[in-house]
Amino acid sequence: MARIARVVPEVSLDRAFDYEIPKALTAQVTLGAKVRVPFRSRELVGYVVDFPNEPFEGKLKPITEVLGSGSFLPASLIELAQWIAQYYCAPLTVALMSVLPKAVRKADAAFKQRLWVEPLTAVLNEEVAVVLKKAKAQRAAWDYIQQNGPGWLAELSQASGLSAATWKGLAERNLVSIASRTQDRDPFLHSPVVESVAHEMNAEQITALAMVREEIAAEKPRVVLLHGVTGSGKTEVYLQAIDHILSLGKSALVLVPEIALTPQTVERFRARFIGRKVGVAVLHSHLSSGERHDQWQHIRSGHARIVIGARSAVFAPLENLGIIVVDEEHEHSYKQEEAPHYHARDVAVMRGHLARVAVVLGSATPSLESYHHAKEGKYRLAEVLARVEEGQMPTTHILDIRTAAKKGSPPVLVAPRLIEAIQLRLDRQEQSIIFLNRRGYSSSLQCPQCGHVEMCPNCSVALTFHRQAAKLRCHLCDHSASVPHACPQCGFAPYKYTGSGTEKVEQALVEAFPKARIARMDSDNMKGKDAYAKTLGEFAEGRIDLLVGTQMIAKGLHFPRVTCVGIINADLALQIPDFRASERVFQLLMQVSGRSGRGQLPGEVFVQTRVPFHPAIQFARHHDYTGFAEQELEFRQSLHYPPYERFILVTARGRNEEKTIFVIEQLAREMERLKLPDTEITGPSPAPIARIEDRYRFQIFLRTRRITAVTPRLRPLFMDRAWPDDIRITLDVDPVDLL
Ligand code: ADP
Ligand code: ZN
């Protein structure tokens, strides 16, 4: 009887297929092997996920070829992909494909091979020297390599101005060797770091580390939620925990949100462990495909034992894992917005659970989900509530923007108190950060006469005015239009801009402080990662006084000379129809104010708002996370919201409104018929943003207390199902984006 391998091929189907293992390949077809298999009329790459034992009658097609060597995909990741497919109600192939980066999935994925030239001797004997007198170019090449050392053939030829043929001539005389070699595509090639040493920790840090070490040693480790205010030295706790892991001979995985935007974090890890001679790998979206392949392979081969990365790095193929750290665990960027819609923090917790590895979730403002688990005793809670070295939390002032203007004059963009505060920093040569949650010049273009607002033709949102480009732009689909001179509805001219964006605030500040050095950072003017690093570098060196920006500047930055932070429109996000709106505003205020007063100089924060007594604003003012969390949890419980109950969001999108409604109504009826336990189904109804990119959007909401009982029952309604025409259906378990 032939042995059988169960293979998941790279097609979007929810199943695996069985193949015969040819005798010649028996040794190579291991669990996780990457193989080529016949599939219908073509051949596909696939992965071996199982070896079924049932005897098989009839004839199976054989595996054609084994790609790469050994078990390509670790068994632990196959298990994790299976969990994702099940929990997030996604096809197994889709889950497996998200576990493996495209850069390593390609059939021809490989290290880059190039020709390397190296001298074979340091001295020329006389006989050869005589010969080289005539071969002048070869002599020059010889001298060149003696002086400059070995290198890549292409680069040596270019730098020396001597042709490849000349170098090959030298090789024929056995003076140099030219051989194929792997060139590592190393993202750190041009960013050396200086080794750093551990800080002596304070009492709270020591307690937190001790708790983490207890869980590292535990048979069945529990998750540790590390709640530490901004600047309390959470990263130091991670670093020392990892140091301990390395001395146990194990490896560590660190997740950070949007890594390309937090180069400082990566540098801190590299700097601390550079002396330990263990490889540090990074995985994030700004790597080239080649770099990603090489980093992944270094991790897989055990060469890199510390991995730092964004969301998808939760699937780093580390073996012998000792700890998983999820920094800023409350961040929404951990949620994958495409299928399988996984949340990297939750996957990290599951990975830790399956592998019995300690997991540390860290945040200044833990998600209510995690905090709830800690309060229920499912997680352990470690708190670091003082800033290091007696650093003080900044003083927060709430500025009621409704009363900030003088009687009878229009509302102000930047309150006089904030202007004064910035002026004081300019005088003292300190720095300020002004934060607001919206790019562009003004939020929308509204006719003061008839109230007409210019809308995006493809999406149900208003267009945003961008002054520099003199265009109206849609922030959802990137549609752009020129600015009409008069209202298209009533003919009134000129139009009036309402709301405020980064550009408008920047301009107001330039007018208020003509001599100050002001820079703006938002996704409009920071397209490349270099632009971002450059501006931050200038700010760090004190060549910029005042930084204006969006979310982009809210996170993780550490600038000791920043003593004033202004938040222009704190309450904007409170208007978003999302049950987490309040939590988001609170987190944002805490994050942004955490940028102030991180050094020896005391910091101040100014929050401009129209709702000064909103709990999110008041609790943030007092830096009272616990107070906020307790109140918000009570509210969530009374309304049956997460974390007390779970949501599943089903969305239908289509160009034809009626057809889309027809399909989602049909689906809703099928769901009702399932009579799901402890589950409430609402909808279908139009999504809060009813149209995006010319597609109508309708939603069904499921709310349940028994998520793991519900998803397996829903599964058959969604798997391998063909929807009519261009209608797209998505199912999102634990959705973060409800719009
Ligand atoms: P968090 O991650 O909680 O915001 P960090 O780990 O970034 O805080 O710490 C803030 C700063 O304090 C960093 O520059 C860090 O090197 C330093 N630091 C951390 N722990 C200590 C300590 N025990 N003593 C002195 N400085 C510390
Ligand atoms: Zn649009």
PDB file of N, CA and C and ligand atoms in Angstrom, residues 197-203 205 226 228-240 268 272 327-328 363-364 384 386-389 556-558 594-595 598, ligand 1:
ATOM      1  N   VAL A 197      23.451  48.804  27.135  1.00  0.00           N
ATOM      2  CA  VAL A 197      23.457  47.927  28.303  1.00  0.00           C
ATOM      3  C   VAL A 197      22.129  48.022  29.040  1.00  0.00           C
ATOM      4  N   ALA A 198      21.856  47.017  29.848  1.00  0.00           N
ATOM      5  CA  ALA A 198      20.599  46.978  30.586  1.00  0.00           C
ATOM      6  C   ALA A 198      20.554  48.098  31.622  1.00  0.00           C
ATOM      7  N   HIS A 199      19.346  48.658  31.825  1.00  0.00           N
ATOM      8  CA  HIS A 199      19.150  49.617  32.905  1.00  0.00           C
ATOM      9  C   HIS A 199      18.963  48.854  34.207  1.00  0.00           C
ATOM     10  N   GLU A 200      19.328  49.487  35.293  1.00  0.00           N
ATOM     11  CA  GLU A 200      18.954  48.923  36.584  1.00  0.00           C
ATOM     12  C   GLU A 200      17.465  49.207  36.771  1.00  0.00           C
ATOM     13  N   MET A 201      16.692  48.179  37.009  1.00  0.00           N
ATOM     14  CA  MET A 201      15.249  48.391  37.004  1.00  0.00           C
ATOM     15  C   MET A 201      14.736  48.888  38.347  1.00  0.00           C
ATOM     16  N   ASN A 202      13.598  49.588  38.296  1.00  0.00           N
ATOM     17  CA  ASN A 202      12.964  50.015  39.549  1.00  0.00           C
ATOM     18  C   ASN A 202      12.072  48.895  40.088  1.00  0.00           C
ATOM     19  N   ALA A 203      11.501  49.125  41.266  1.00  0.00           N
ATOM     20  CA  ALA A 203      10.776  48.043  41.956  1.00  0.00           C
ATOM     21  C   ALA A 203       9.626  47.491  41.113  1.00  0.00           C
ATOM     22  N   GLN A 205       9.267  47.521  37.875  1.00  0.00           N
ATOM     23  CA  GLN A 205       9.794  46.752  36.737  1.00  0.00           C
ATOM     24  C   GLN A 205      10.269  45.374  37.190  1.00  0.00           C
ATOM     25  N   LEU A 226       0.864  43.407  30.738  1.00  0.00           N
ATOM     26  CA  LEU A 226       1.733  44.408  31.352  1.00  0.00           C
ATOM     27  C   LEU A 226       1.149  45.785  31.083  1.00  0.00           C
ATOM     28  N   GLY A 228       1.550  49.427  31.675  1.00  0.00           N
ATOM     29  CA  GLY A 228       2.544  50.385  32.145  1.00  0.00           C
ATOM     30  C   GLY A 228       2.342  51.706  31.445  1.00  0.00           C
ATOM     31  N   VAL A 229       2.291  52.792  32.200  1.00  0.00           N
ATOM     32  CA  VAL A 229       2.052  54.095  31.591  1.00  0.00           C
ATOM     33  C   VAL A 229       3.161  54.404  30.582  1.00  0.00           C
ATOM     34  N   THR A 230       2.905  55.367  29.698  1.00  0.00           N
ATOM     35  CA  THR A 230       3.914  55.734  28.703  1.00  0.00           C
ATOM     36  C   THR A 230       5.183  56.193  29.426  1.00  0.00           C
ATOM     37  N   GLY A 231       6.314  55.669  28.982  1.00  0.00           N
ATOM     38  CA  GLY A 231       7.582  56.057  29.594  1.00  0.00           C
ATOM     39  C   GLY A 231       7.867  55.349  30.912  1.00  0.00           C
ATOM     40  N   SER A 232       7.171  54.238  31.171  1.00  0.00           N
ATOM     41  CA  SER A 232       7.395  53.546  32.437  1.00  0.00           C
ATOM     42  C   SER A 232       8.462  52.463  32.322  1.00  0.00           C
ATOM     43  N   GLY A 233       8.971  52.260  31.119  1.00  0.00           N
ATOM     44  CA  GLY A 233      10.032  51.274  30.950  1.00  0.00           C
ATOM     45  C   GLY A 233       9.530  49.870  30.689  1.00  0.00           C
ATOM     46  N   LYS A 234       8.429  49.754  29.936  1.00  0.00           N
ATOM     47  CA  LYS A 234       7.932  48.429  29.558  1.00  0.00           C
ATOM     48  C   LYS A 234       8.940  47.724  28.646  1.00  0.00           C
ATOM     49  N   THR A 235       9.494  48.497  27.717  1.00  0.00           N
ATOM     50  CA  THR A 235      10.425  47.896  26.764  1.00  0.00           C
ATOM     51  C   THR A 235      11.621  47.285  27.486  1.00  0.00           C
ATOM     52  N   GLU A 236      12.042  47.950  28.549  1.00  0.00           N
ATOM     53  CA  GLU A 236      13.162  47.417  29.335  1.00  0.00           C
ATOM     54  C   GLU A 236      12.787  46.049  29.932  1.00  0.00           C
ATOM     55  N   VAL A 237      11.545  45.916  30.350  1.00  0.00           N
ATOM     56  CA  VAL A 237      11.085  44.626  30.884  1.00  0.00           C
ATOM     57  C   VAL A 237      11.140  43.561  29.783  1.00  0.00           C
ATOM     58  N   TYR A 238      10.668  43.915  28.586  1.00  0.00           N
ATOM     59  CA  TYR A 238      10.729  42.941  27.485  1.00  0.00           C
ATOM     60  C   TYR A 238      12.177  42.543  27.216  1.00  0.00           C
ATOM     61  N   LEU A 239      13.052  43.555  27.175  1.00  0.00           N
ATOM     62  CA  LEU A 239      14.452  43.295  26.819  1.00  0.00           C
ATOM     63  C   LEU A 239      15.093  42.322  27.809  1.00  0.00           C
ATOM     64  N   GLN A 240      14.814  42.547  29.100  1.00  0.00           N
ATOM     65  CA  GLN A 240      15.450  41.674  30.092  1.00  0.00           C
ATOM     66  C   GLN A 240      14.813  40.282  30.118  1.00  0.00           C
ATOM     67  N   ARG A 268      16.400  49.595  19.306  1.00  0.00           N
ATOM     68  CA  ARG A 268      16.653  49.281  20.713  1.00  0.00           C
ATOM     69  C   ARG A 268      16.891  47.795  20.912  1.00  0.00           C
ATOM     70  N   ARG A 272      20.592  46.130  21.993  1.00  0.00           N
ATOM     71  CA  ARG A 272      20.768  45.375  23.223  1.00  0.00           C
ATOM     72  C   ARG A 272      21.383  44.007  22.975  1.00  0.00           C
ATOM     73  N   ASP A 327       3.650  44.240  21.859  1.00  0.00           N
ATOM     74  CA  ASP A 327       3.719  45.597  22.390  1.00  0.00           C
ATOM     75  C   ASP A 327       2.540  46.401  21.856  1.00  0.00           C
ATOM     76  N   GLU A 328       2.064  47.349  22.636  1.00  0.00           N
ATOM     77  CA  GLU A 328       0.893  48.157  22.247  1.00  0.00           C
ATOM     78  C   GLU A 328      -0.238  47.232  21.818  1.00  0.00           C
ATOM     79  N   SER A 363       0.858  47.443  27.205  1.00  0.00           N
ATOM     80  CA  SER A 363       0.198  48.657  26.726  1.00  0.00           C
ATOM     81  C   SER A 363       0.061  49.668  27.856  1.00  0.00           C
ATOM     82  N   ALA A 364       0.006  50.943  27.473  1.00  0.00           N
ATOM     83  CA  ALA A 364      -0.325  51.982  28.450  1.00  0.00           C
ATOM     84  C   ALA A 364      -1.837  52.045  28.625  1.00  0.00           C
ATOM     85  N   VAL A 384       2.983  48.815  35.941  1.00  0.00           N
ATOM     86  CA  VAL A 384       4.105  49.728  36.125  1.00  0.00           C
ATOM     87  C   VAL A 384       3.526  51.121  35.960  1.00  0.00           C
ATOM     88  N   ALA A 386       4.492  54.124  37.463  1.00  0.00           N
ATOM     89  CA  ALA A 386       5.293  55.341  37.589  1.00  0.00           C
ATOM     90  C   ALA A 386       6.241  55.424  36.404  1.00  0.00           C
ATOM     91  N   ARG A 387       6.519  56.642  35.966  1.00  0.00           N
ATOM     92  CA  ARG A 387       7.516  56.802  34.917  1.00  0.00           C
ATOM     93  C   ARG A 387       8.902  56.556  35.501  1.00  0.00           C
ATOM     94  N   VAL A 388       9.848  56.125  34.644  1.00  0.00           N
ATOM     95  CA  VAL A 388      11.186  55.820  35.145  1.00  0.00           C
ATOM     96  C   VAL A 388      11.870  57.093  35.642  1.00  0.00           C
ATOM     97  N   GLU A 389      12.792  56.910  36.557  1.00  0.00           N
ATOM     98  CA  GLU A 389      13.607  57.992  37.105  1.00  0.00           C
ATOM     99  C   GLU A 389      12.760  59.163  37.583  1.00  0.00           C
ATOM    100  N   GLY A 556       4.716  55.845  20.181  1.00  0.00           N
ATOM    101  CA  GLY A 556       6.055  55.317  20.396  1.00  0.00           C
ATOM    102  C   GLY A 556       7.234  56.273  20.327  1.00  0.00           C
ATOM    103  N   LEU A 557       7.021  57.502  19.896  1.00  0.00           N
ATOM    104  CA  LEU A 557       8.185  58.365  19.729  1.00  0.00           C
ATOM    105  C   LEU A 557       8.680  58.867  21.086  1.00  0.00           C
ATOM    106  N   HIS A 558       9.981  58.989  21.165  1.00  0.00           N
ATOM    107  CA  HIS A 558      10.603  59.370  22.435  1.00  0.00           C
ATOM    108  C   HIS A 558      11.532  60.549  22.182  1.00  0.00           C
ATOM    109  N   GLY A 594       1.348  61.038  26.109  1.00  0.00           N
ATOM    110  CA  GLY A 594       2.567  60.333  26.507  1.00  0.00           C
ATOM    111  C   GLY A 594       3.820  60.827  25.791  1.00  0.00           C
ATOM    112  N   ARG A 595       3.642  61.617  24.741  1.00  0.00           N
ATOM    113  CA  ARG A 595       4.810  62.171  24.036  1.00  0.00           C
ATOM    114  C   ARG A 595       5.396  63.353  24.796  1.00  0.00           C
ATOM    115  N   ARG A 598       8.895  63.524  28.454  1.00  0.00           N
ATOM    116  CA  ARG A 598       9.527  62.219  28.630  1.00  0.00           C
ATOM    117  C   ARG A 598      10.945  62.325  29.163  1.00  0.00           C
TER     118      ARG A 598
HETATM  119  P1  ADP B   1       7.677  52.488  27.641  1.00  0.00           P
HETATM  120  O1  ADP B   1       7.974  51.353  26.673  1.00  0.00           O
HETATM  121  O2  ADP B   1       6.937  52.018  28.842  1.00  0.00           O
HETATM  122  O3  ADP B   1       7.052  53.700  27.015  1.00  0.00           O
HETATM  123  P2  ADP B   1      10.492  52.753  27.641  1.00  0.00           P
HETATM  124  O4  ADP B   1      10.876  51.336  27.832  1.00  0.00           O
HETATM  125  O5  ADP B   1      10.552  53.321  26.274  1.00  0.00           O
HETATM  126  O6  ADP B   1       9.037  52.991  28.212  1.00  0.00           O
HETATM  127  O7  ADP B   1      11.346  53.621  28.635  1.00  0.00           O
HETATM  128  C1  ADP B   1      11.478  55.022  28.530  1.00  0.00           C
HETATM  129  C2  ADP B   1      12.931  55.416  28.674  1.00  0.00           C
HETATM  130  O8  ADP B   1      13.411  55.105  29.969  1.00  0.00           O
HETATM  131  C3  ADP B   1      13.850  54.706  27.708  1.00  0.00           C
HETATM  132  O9  ADP B   1      14.778  55.633  27.222  1.00  0.00           O
HETATM  133  C4  ADP B   1      14.520  53.639  28.557  1.00  0.00           C
HETATM  134  O10 ADP B   1      15.802  53.333  28.065  1.00  0.00           O
HETATM  135  C5  ADP B   1      14.571  54.286  29.923  1.00  0.00           C
HETATM  136  N1  ADP B   1      14.504  53.341  31.047  1.00  0.00           N
HETATM  137  C6  ADP B   1      13.770  52.220  31.136  1.00  0.00           C
HETATM  138  N2  ADP B   1      13.916  51.637  32.342  1.00  0.00           N
HETATM  139  C7  ADP B   1      14.750  52.424  33.062  1.00  0.00           C
HETATM  140  C8  ADP B   1      15.278  52.383  34.390  1.00  0.00           C
HETATM  141  N3  ADP B   1      14.946  51.414  35.220  1.00  0.00           N
HETATM  142  N4  ADP B   1      16.105  53.368  34.763  1.00  0.00           N
HETATM  143  C9  ADP B   1      16.414  54.358  33.936  1.00  0.00           C
HETATM  144  N5  ADP B   1      15.951  54.468  32.683  1.00  0.00           N
HETATM  145  C10 ADP B   1      15.121  53.523  32.235  1.00  0.00           C
END
